[in-house]
PDB file of C-alpha atoms in Angstrom:
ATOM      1  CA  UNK A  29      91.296  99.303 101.927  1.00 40.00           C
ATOM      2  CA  UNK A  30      94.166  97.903 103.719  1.00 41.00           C
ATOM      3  CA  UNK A  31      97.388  99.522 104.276  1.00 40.00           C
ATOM      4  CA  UNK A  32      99.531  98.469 101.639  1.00 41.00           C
ATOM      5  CA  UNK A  33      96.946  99.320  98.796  1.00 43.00           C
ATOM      6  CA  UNK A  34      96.650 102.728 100.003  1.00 41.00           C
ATOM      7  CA  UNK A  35     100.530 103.606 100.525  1.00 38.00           C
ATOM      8  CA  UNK A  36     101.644 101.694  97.322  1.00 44.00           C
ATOM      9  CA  UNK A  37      99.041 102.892  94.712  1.00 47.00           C
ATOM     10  CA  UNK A  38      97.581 106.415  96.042  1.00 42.00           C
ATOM     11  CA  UNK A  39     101.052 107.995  96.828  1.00 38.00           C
ATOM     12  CA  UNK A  40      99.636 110.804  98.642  1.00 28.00           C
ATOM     13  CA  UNK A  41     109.526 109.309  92.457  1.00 24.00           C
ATOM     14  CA  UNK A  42     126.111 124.203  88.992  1.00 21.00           C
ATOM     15  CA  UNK A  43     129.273 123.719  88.039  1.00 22.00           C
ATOM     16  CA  UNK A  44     131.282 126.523  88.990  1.00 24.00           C
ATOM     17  CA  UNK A  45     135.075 127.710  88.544  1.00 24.00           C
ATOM     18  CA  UNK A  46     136.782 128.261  91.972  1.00 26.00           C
ATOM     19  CA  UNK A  47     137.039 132.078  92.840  1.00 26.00           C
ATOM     20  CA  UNK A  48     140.725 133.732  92.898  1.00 26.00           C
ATOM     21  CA  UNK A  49     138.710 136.558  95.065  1.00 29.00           C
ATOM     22  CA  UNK A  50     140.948 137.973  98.352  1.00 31.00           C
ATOM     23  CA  UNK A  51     144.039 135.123  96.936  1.00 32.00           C
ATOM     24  CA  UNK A  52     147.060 136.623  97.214  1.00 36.00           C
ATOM     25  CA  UNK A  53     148.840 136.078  94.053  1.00 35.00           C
ATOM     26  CA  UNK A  54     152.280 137.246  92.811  1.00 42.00           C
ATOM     27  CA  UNK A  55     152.377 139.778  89.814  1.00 40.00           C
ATOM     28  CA  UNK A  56     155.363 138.364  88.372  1.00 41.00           C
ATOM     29  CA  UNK A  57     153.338 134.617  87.866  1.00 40.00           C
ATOM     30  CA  UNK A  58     149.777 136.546  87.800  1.00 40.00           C
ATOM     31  CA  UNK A  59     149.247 135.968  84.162  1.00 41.00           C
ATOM     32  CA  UNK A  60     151.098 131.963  83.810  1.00 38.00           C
ATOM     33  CA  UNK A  61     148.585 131.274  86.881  1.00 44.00           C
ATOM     34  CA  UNK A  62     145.688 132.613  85.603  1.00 40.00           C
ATOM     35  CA  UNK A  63     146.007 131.337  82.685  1.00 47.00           C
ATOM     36  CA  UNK A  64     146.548 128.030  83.782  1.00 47.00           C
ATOM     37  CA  UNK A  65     143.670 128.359  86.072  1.00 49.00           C
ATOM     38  CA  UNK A  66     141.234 129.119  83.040  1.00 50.00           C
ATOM     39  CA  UNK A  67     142.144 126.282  81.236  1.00 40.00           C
ATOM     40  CA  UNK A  68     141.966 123.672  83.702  1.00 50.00           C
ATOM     41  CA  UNK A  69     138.333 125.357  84.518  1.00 52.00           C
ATOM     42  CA  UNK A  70     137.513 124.798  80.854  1.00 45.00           C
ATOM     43  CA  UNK A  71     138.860 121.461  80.695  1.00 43.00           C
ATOM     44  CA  UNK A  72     136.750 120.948  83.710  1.00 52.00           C
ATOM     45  CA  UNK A  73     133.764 122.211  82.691  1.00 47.00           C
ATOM     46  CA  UNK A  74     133.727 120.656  79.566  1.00 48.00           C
ATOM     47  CA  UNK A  75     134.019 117.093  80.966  1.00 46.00           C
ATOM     48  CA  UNK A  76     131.365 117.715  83.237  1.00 50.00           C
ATOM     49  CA  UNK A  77     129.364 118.902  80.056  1.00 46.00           C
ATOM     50  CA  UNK A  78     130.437 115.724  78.738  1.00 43.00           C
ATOM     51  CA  UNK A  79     129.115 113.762  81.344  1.00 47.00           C
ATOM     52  CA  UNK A  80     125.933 115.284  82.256  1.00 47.00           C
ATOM     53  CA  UNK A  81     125.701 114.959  78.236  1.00 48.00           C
ATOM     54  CA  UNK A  82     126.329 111.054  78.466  1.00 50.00           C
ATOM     55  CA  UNK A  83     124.559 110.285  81.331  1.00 55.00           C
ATOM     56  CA  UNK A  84     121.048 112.242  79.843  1.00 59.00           C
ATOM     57  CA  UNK A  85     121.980 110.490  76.347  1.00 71.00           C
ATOM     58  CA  UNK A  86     122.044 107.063  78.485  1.00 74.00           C
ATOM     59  CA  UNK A  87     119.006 107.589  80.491  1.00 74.00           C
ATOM     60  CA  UNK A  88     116.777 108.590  77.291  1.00 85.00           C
ATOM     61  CA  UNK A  89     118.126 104.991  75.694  1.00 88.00           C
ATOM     62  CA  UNK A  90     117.043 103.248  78.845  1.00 91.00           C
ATOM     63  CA  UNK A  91     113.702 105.087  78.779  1.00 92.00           C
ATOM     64  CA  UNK A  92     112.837 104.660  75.417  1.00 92.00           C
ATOM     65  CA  UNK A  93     113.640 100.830  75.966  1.00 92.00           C
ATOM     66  CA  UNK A  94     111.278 100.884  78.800  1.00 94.00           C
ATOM     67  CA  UNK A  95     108.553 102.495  77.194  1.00 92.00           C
ATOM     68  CA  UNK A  96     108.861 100.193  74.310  1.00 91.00           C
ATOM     69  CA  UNK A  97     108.577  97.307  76.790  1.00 91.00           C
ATOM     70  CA  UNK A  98     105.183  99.006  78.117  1.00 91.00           C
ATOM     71  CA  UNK A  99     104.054 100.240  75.101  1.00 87.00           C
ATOM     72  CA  UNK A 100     103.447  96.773  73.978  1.00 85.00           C
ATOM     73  CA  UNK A 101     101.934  95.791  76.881  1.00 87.00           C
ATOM     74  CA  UNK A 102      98.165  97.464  76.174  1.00 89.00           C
ATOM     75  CA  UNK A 103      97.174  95.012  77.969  1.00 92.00           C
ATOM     76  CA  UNK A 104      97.514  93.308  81.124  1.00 94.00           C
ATOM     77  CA  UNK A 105      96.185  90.904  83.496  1.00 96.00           C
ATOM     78  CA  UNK A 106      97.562  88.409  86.222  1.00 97.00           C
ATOM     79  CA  UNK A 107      97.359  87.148  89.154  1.00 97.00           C
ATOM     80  CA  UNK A 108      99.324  88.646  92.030  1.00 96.00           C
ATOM     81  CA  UNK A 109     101.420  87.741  95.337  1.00 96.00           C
ATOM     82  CA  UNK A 110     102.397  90.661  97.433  1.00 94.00           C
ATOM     83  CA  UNK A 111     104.610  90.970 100.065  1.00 94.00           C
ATOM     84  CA  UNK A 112     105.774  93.863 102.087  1.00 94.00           C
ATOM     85  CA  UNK A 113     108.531  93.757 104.601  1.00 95.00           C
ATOM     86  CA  UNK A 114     110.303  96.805 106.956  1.00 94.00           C
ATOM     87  CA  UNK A 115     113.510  98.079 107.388  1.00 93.00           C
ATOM     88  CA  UNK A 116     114.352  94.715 109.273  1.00 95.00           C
ATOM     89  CA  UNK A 117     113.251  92.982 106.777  1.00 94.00           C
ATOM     90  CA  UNK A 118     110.127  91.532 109.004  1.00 96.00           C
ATOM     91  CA  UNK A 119     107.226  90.572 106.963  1.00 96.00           C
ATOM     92  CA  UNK A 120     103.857  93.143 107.794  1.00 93.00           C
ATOM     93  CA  UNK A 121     101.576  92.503 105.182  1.00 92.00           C
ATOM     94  CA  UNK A 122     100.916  89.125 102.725  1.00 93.00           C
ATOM     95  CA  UNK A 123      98.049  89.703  99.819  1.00 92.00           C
ATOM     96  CA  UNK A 124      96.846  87.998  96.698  1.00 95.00           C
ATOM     97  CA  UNK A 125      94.266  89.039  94.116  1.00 94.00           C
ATOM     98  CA  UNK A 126      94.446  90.151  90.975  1.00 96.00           C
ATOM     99  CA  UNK A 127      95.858  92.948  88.490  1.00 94.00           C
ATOM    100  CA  UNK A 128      94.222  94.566  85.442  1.00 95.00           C
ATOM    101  CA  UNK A 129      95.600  97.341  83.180  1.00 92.00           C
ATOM    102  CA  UNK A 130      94.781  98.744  80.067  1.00 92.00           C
ATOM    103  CA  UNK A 131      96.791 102.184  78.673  1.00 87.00           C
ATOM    104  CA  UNK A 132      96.272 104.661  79.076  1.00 85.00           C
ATOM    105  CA  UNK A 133      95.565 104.916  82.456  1.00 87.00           C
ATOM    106  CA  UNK A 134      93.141 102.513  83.553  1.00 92.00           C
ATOM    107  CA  UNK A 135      94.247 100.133  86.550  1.00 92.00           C
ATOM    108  CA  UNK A 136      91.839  97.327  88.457  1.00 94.00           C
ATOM    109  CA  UNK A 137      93.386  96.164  92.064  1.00 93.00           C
ATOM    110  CA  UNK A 138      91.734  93.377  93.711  1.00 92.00           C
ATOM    111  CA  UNK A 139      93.033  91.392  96.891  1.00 90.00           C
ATOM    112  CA  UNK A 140      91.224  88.210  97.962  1.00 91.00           C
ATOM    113  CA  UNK A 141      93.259  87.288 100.703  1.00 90.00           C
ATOM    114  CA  UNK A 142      93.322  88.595 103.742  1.00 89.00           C
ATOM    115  CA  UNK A 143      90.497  90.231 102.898  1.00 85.00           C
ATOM    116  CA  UNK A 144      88.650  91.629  99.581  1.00 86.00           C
ATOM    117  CA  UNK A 145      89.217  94.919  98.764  1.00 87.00           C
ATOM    118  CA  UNK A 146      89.143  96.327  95.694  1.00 92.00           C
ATOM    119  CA  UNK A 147      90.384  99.773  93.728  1.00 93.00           C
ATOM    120  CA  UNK A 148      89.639 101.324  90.350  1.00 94.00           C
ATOM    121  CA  UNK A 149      91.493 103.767  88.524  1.00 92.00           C
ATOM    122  CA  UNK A 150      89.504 105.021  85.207  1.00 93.00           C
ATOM    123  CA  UNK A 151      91.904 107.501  84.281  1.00 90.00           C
ATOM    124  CA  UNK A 152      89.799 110.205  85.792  1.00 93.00           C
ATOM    125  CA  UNK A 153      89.067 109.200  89.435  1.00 94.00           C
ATOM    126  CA  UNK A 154      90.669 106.873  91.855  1.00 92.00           C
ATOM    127  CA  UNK A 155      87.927 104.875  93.395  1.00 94.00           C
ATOM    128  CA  UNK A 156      88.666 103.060  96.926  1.00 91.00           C
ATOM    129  CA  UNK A 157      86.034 100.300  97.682  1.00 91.00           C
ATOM    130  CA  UNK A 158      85.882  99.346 101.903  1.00 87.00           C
ATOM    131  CA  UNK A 159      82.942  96.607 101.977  1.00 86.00           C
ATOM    132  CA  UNK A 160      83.995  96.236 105.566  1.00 86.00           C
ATOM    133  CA  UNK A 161      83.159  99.649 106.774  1.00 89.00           C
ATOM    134  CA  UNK A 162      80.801 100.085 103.481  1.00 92.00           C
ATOM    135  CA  UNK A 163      82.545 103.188 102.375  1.00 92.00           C
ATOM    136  CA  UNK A 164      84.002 103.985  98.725  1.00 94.00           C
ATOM    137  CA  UNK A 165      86.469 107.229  98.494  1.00 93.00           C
ATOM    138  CA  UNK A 166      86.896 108.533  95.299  1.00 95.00           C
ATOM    139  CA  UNK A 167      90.276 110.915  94.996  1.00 92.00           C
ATOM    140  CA  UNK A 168      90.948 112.737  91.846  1.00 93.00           C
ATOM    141  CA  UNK A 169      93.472 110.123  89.646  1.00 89.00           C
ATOM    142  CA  UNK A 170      96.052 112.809  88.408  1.00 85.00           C
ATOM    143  CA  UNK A 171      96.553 114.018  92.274  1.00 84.00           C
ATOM    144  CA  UNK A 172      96.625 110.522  93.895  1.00 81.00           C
ATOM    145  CA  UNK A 173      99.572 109.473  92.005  1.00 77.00           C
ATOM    146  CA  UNK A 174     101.275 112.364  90.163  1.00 72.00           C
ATOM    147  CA  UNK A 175     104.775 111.497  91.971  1.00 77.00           C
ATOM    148  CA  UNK A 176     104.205 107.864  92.301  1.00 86.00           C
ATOM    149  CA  UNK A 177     106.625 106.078  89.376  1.00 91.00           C
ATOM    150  CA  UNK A 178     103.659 103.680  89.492  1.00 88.00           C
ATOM    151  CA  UNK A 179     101.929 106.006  86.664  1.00 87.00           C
ATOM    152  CA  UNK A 180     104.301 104.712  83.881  1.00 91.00           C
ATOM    153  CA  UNK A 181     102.930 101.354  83.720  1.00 88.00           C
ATOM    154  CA  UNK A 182      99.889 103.279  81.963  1.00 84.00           C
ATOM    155  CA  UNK A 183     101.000 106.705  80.693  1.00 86.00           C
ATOM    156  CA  UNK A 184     101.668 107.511  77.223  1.00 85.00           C
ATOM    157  CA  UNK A 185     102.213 111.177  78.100  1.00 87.00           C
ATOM    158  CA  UNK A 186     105.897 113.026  77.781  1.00 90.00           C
ATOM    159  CA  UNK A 187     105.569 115.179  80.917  1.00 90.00           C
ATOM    160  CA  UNK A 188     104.806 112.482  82.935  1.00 90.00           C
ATOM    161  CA  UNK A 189     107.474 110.189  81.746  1.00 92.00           C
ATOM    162  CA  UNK A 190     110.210 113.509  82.221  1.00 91.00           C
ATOM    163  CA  UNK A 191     109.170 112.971  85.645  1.00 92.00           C
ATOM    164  CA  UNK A 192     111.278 110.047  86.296  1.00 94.00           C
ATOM    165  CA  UNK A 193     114.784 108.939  85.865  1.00 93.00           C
ATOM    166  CA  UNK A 194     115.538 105.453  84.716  1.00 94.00           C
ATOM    167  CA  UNK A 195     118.032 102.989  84.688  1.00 94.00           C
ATOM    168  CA  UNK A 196     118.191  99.574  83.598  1.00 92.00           C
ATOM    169  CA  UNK A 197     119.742  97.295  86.247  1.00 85.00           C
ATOM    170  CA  UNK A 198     121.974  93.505  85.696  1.00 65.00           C
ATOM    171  CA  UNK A 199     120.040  90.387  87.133  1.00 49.00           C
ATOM    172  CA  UNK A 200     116.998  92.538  88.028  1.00 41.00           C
ATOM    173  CA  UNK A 201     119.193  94.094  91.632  1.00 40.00           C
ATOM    174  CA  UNK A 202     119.569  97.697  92.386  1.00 37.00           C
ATOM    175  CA  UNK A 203     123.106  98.529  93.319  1.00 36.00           C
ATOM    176  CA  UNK A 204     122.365  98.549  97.040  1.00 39.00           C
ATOM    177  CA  UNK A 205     120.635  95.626  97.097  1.00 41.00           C
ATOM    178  CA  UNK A 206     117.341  98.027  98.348  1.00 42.00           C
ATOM    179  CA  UNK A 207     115.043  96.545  95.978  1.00 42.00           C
ATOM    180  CA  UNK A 208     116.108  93.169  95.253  1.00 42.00           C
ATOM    181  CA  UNK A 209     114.597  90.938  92.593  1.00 44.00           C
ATOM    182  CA  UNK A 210     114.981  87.877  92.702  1.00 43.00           C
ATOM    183  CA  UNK A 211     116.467  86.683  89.470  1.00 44.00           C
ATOM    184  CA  UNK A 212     117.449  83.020  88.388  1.00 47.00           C
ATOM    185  CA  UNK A 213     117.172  83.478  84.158  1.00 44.00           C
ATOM    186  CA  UNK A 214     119.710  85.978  82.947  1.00 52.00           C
ATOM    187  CA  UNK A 215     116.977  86.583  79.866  1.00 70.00           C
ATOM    188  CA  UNK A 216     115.004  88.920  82.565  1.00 87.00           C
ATOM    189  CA  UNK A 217     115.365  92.940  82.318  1.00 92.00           C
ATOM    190  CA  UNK A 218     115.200  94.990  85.018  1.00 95.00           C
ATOM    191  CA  UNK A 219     114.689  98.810  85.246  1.00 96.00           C
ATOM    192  CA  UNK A 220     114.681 101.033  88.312  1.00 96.00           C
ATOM    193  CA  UNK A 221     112.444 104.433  87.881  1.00 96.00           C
ATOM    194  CA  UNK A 222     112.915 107.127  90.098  1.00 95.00           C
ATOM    195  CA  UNK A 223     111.364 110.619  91.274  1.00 93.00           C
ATOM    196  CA  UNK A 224     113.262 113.629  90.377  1.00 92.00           C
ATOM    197  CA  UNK A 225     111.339 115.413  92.889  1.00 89.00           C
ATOM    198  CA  UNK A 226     112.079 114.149  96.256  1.00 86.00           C
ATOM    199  CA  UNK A 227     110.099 113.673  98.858  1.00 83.00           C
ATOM    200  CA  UNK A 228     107.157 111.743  97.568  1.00 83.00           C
ATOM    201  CA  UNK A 229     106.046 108.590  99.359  1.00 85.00           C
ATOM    202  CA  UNK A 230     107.706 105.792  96.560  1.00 89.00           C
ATOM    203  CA  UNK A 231     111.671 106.310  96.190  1.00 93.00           C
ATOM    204  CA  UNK A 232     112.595 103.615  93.491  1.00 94.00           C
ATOM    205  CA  UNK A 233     110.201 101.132  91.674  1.00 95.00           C
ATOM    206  CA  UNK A 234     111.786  97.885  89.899  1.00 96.00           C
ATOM    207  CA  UNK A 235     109.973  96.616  86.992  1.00 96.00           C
ATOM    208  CA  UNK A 236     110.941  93.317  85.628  1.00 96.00           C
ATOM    209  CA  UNK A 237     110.406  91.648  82.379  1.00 95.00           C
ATOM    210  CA  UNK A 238     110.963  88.037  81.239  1.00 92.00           C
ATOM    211  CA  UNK A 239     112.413  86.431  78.313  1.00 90.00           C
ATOM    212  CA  UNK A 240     108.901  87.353  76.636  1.00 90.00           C
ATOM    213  CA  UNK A 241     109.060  90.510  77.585  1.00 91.00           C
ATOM    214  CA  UNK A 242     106.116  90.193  80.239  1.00 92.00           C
ATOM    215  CA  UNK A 243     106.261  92.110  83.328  1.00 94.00           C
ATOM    216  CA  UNK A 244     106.733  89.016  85.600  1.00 96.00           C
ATOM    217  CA  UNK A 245     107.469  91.413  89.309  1.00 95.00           C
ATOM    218  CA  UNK A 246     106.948  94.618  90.581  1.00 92.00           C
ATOM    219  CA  UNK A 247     109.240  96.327  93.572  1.00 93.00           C
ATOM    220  CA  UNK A 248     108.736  99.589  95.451  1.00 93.00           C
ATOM    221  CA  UNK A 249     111.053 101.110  98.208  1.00 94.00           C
ATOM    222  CA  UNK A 250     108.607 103.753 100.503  1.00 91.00           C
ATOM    223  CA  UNK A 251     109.685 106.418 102.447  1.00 91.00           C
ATOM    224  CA  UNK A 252     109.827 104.011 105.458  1.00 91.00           C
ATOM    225  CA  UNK A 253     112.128 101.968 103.740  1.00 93.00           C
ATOM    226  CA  UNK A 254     109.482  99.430 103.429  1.00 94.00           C
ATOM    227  CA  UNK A 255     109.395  97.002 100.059  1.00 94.00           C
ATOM    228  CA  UNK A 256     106.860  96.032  98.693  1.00 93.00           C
ATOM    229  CA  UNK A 257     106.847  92.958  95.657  1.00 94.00           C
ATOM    230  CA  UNK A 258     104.462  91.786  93.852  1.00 95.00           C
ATOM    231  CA  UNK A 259     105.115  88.693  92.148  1.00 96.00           C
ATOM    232  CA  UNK A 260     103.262  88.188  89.033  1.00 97.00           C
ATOM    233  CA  UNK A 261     101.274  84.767  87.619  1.00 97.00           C
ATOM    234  CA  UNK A 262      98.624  83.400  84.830  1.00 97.00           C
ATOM    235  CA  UNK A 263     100.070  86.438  82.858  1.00 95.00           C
ATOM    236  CA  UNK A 264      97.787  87.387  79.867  1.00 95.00           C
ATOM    237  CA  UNK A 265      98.406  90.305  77.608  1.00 91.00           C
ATOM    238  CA  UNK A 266      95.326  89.756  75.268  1.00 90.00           C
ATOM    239  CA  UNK A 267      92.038  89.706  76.336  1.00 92.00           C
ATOM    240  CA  UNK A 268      88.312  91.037  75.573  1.00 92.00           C
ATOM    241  CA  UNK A 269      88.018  93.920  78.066  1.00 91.00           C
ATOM    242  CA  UNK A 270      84.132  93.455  79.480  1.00 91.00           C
ATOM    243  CA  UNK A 271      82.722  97.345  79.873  1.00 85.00           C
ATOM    244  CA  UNK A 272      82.345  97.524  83.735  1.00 92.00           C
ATOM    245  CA  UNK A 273      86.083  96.285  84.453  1.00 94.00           C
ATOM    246  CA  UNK A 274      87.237  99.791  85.367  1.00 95.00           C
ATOM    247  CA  UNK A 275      83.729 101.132  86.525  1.00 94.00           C
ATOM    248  CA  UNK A 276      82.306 100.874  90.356  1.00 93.00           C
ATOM    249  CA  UNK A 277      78.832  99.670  91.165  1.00 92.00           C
ATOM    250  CA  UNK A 278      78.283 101.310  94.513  1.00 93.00           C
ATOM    251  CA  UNK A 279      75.391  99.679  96.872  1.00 93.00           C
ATOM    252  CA  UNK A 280      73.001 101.795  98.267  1.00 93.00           C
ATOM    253  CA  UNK A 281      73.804 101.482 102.017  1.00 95.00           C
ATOM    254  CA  UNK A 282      77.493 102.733 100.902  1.00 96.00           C
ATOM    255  CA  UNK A 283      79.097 105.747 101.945  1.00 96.00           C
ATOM    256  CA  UNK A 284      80.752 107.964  99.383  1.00 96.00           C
ATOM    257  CA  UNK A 285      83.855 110.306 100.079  1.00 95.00           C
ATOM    258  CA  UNK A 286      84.037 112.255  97.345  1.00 95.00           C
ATOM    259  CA  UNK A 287      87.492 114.251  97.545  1.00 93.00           C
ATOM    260  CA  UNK A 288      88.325 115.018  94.387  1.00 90.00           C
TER     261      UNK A 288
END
């Protein structure tokens, strides 16, 4: 599997009062001071209460908007354009092929061009087809991309979603322009979902929806501070499902890395 397959989709996203301690203070202004000092603390306090307050009451709006957006989306295939460029913003990697998902949890990757490759997710097992070197790896699914943000395209599940923070960005662009969508229709919607762990290989992914509410582009920002988007095409949000989209017929001659 090339490269940007393997980095993109098997990721492998106290408030406290100041002490008076060792302060000299005088005895005649001890108590005014004090007292002063514990109510600015508690007026402190409880605007940073506030705030955390606000800010967790805003991201569960823009989550719940997002999963909305994906819940109705039980379906999806399209045609795909990817490109990935550095830090310098040099192109290193061009693909197209196609994407299928179905929630919960089932993902189909193919590229055919520059070469075919091909990936299956079936909600238990991540399977990795090479027909160059004839060699499919199969890595457990809930390892291979536990901290990717990727996984909320097809989880339903709370704890996964808690994961993640979310925020829902104007004209589809990130506030430091790291993950840029290009965005020409102010009808499109554009949230950013991040890790609250750090340290995993994806830092932000940018969904984008159109006036439909179709996810039309997909951005991720790696570790290298390489992005990766996918531009999407021939959308389709309904069709019949045939039973060996998310299976893998493995040839004989193959070699199978089993590492789950």
């Amino acid at each position: 599997m090339n490269k940007a397959v393997s980095v993109y989709f098997i990721s492998a996203f106290f408030i406290s009062a100041p002490s008076l301690a060792g302060v000299p203070v005088d005895s005649a202004t001890t108590s005014v001071e004090l007292n002063a000092t514990n109510i600015q603390n508690a007026y402190d306090v409880s605007a940073d209460t506030v705030a955390t307050a606000t800010s967790v009451s805003e991201n569960e709006v823009v989550s719940s908007s997002l999963r909305a957006l994906l819940s109705d989306m039980k379906q999806f295939r399209a045609g795909f354009e990817q490109t990935v460029v550095d830090a310098q913003q040099n192109v290193v990697h061009e693909a197209q092929g196609t994407l299928t998902m179905t929630r919960p949890n089932k993902l189909r990757w193919e590229t055919t061009f520059p070469d075919e490759t091909l990936l299956v997710a079936d909600g238990e097992a991540v399977w990795n087809v090479d027909t160059f070197v004839e060699q499919v790896t199969v890595l457990s699914q809930a390892n291979a991309i536990k901290d990717n943000p990727i996984v909320l395209l097809t989880s339903t599940d709370d704890g996964t979603w808690s994961k993640f923070s979310i925020s829902q960005m104007n004209s589809g662009i990130s506030a430091d322009n790291s993950t840029s969508v290009i965005n020409n229709d102010t009808a499109l919607q554009s949230y950013q979902i991040t890790p609250k762990e750090e340290g995993g290989q994806i830092v932000t992914l940018t969904l984008t929806f159109n006036q439909d509410n179709e996810l039309t582009s997909l951005n991720m920002l790696d570790a290298q501070q390489q992005i990766s988007t996918l531009v999407f095409n021939n959308i389709e949000t309904r069709f019949p499902v045939s039973a060996d989209t998310f299976s893998v017929d493995i040839p004989d001659s193959f070699i199978v890395d089993d590492q789950r």
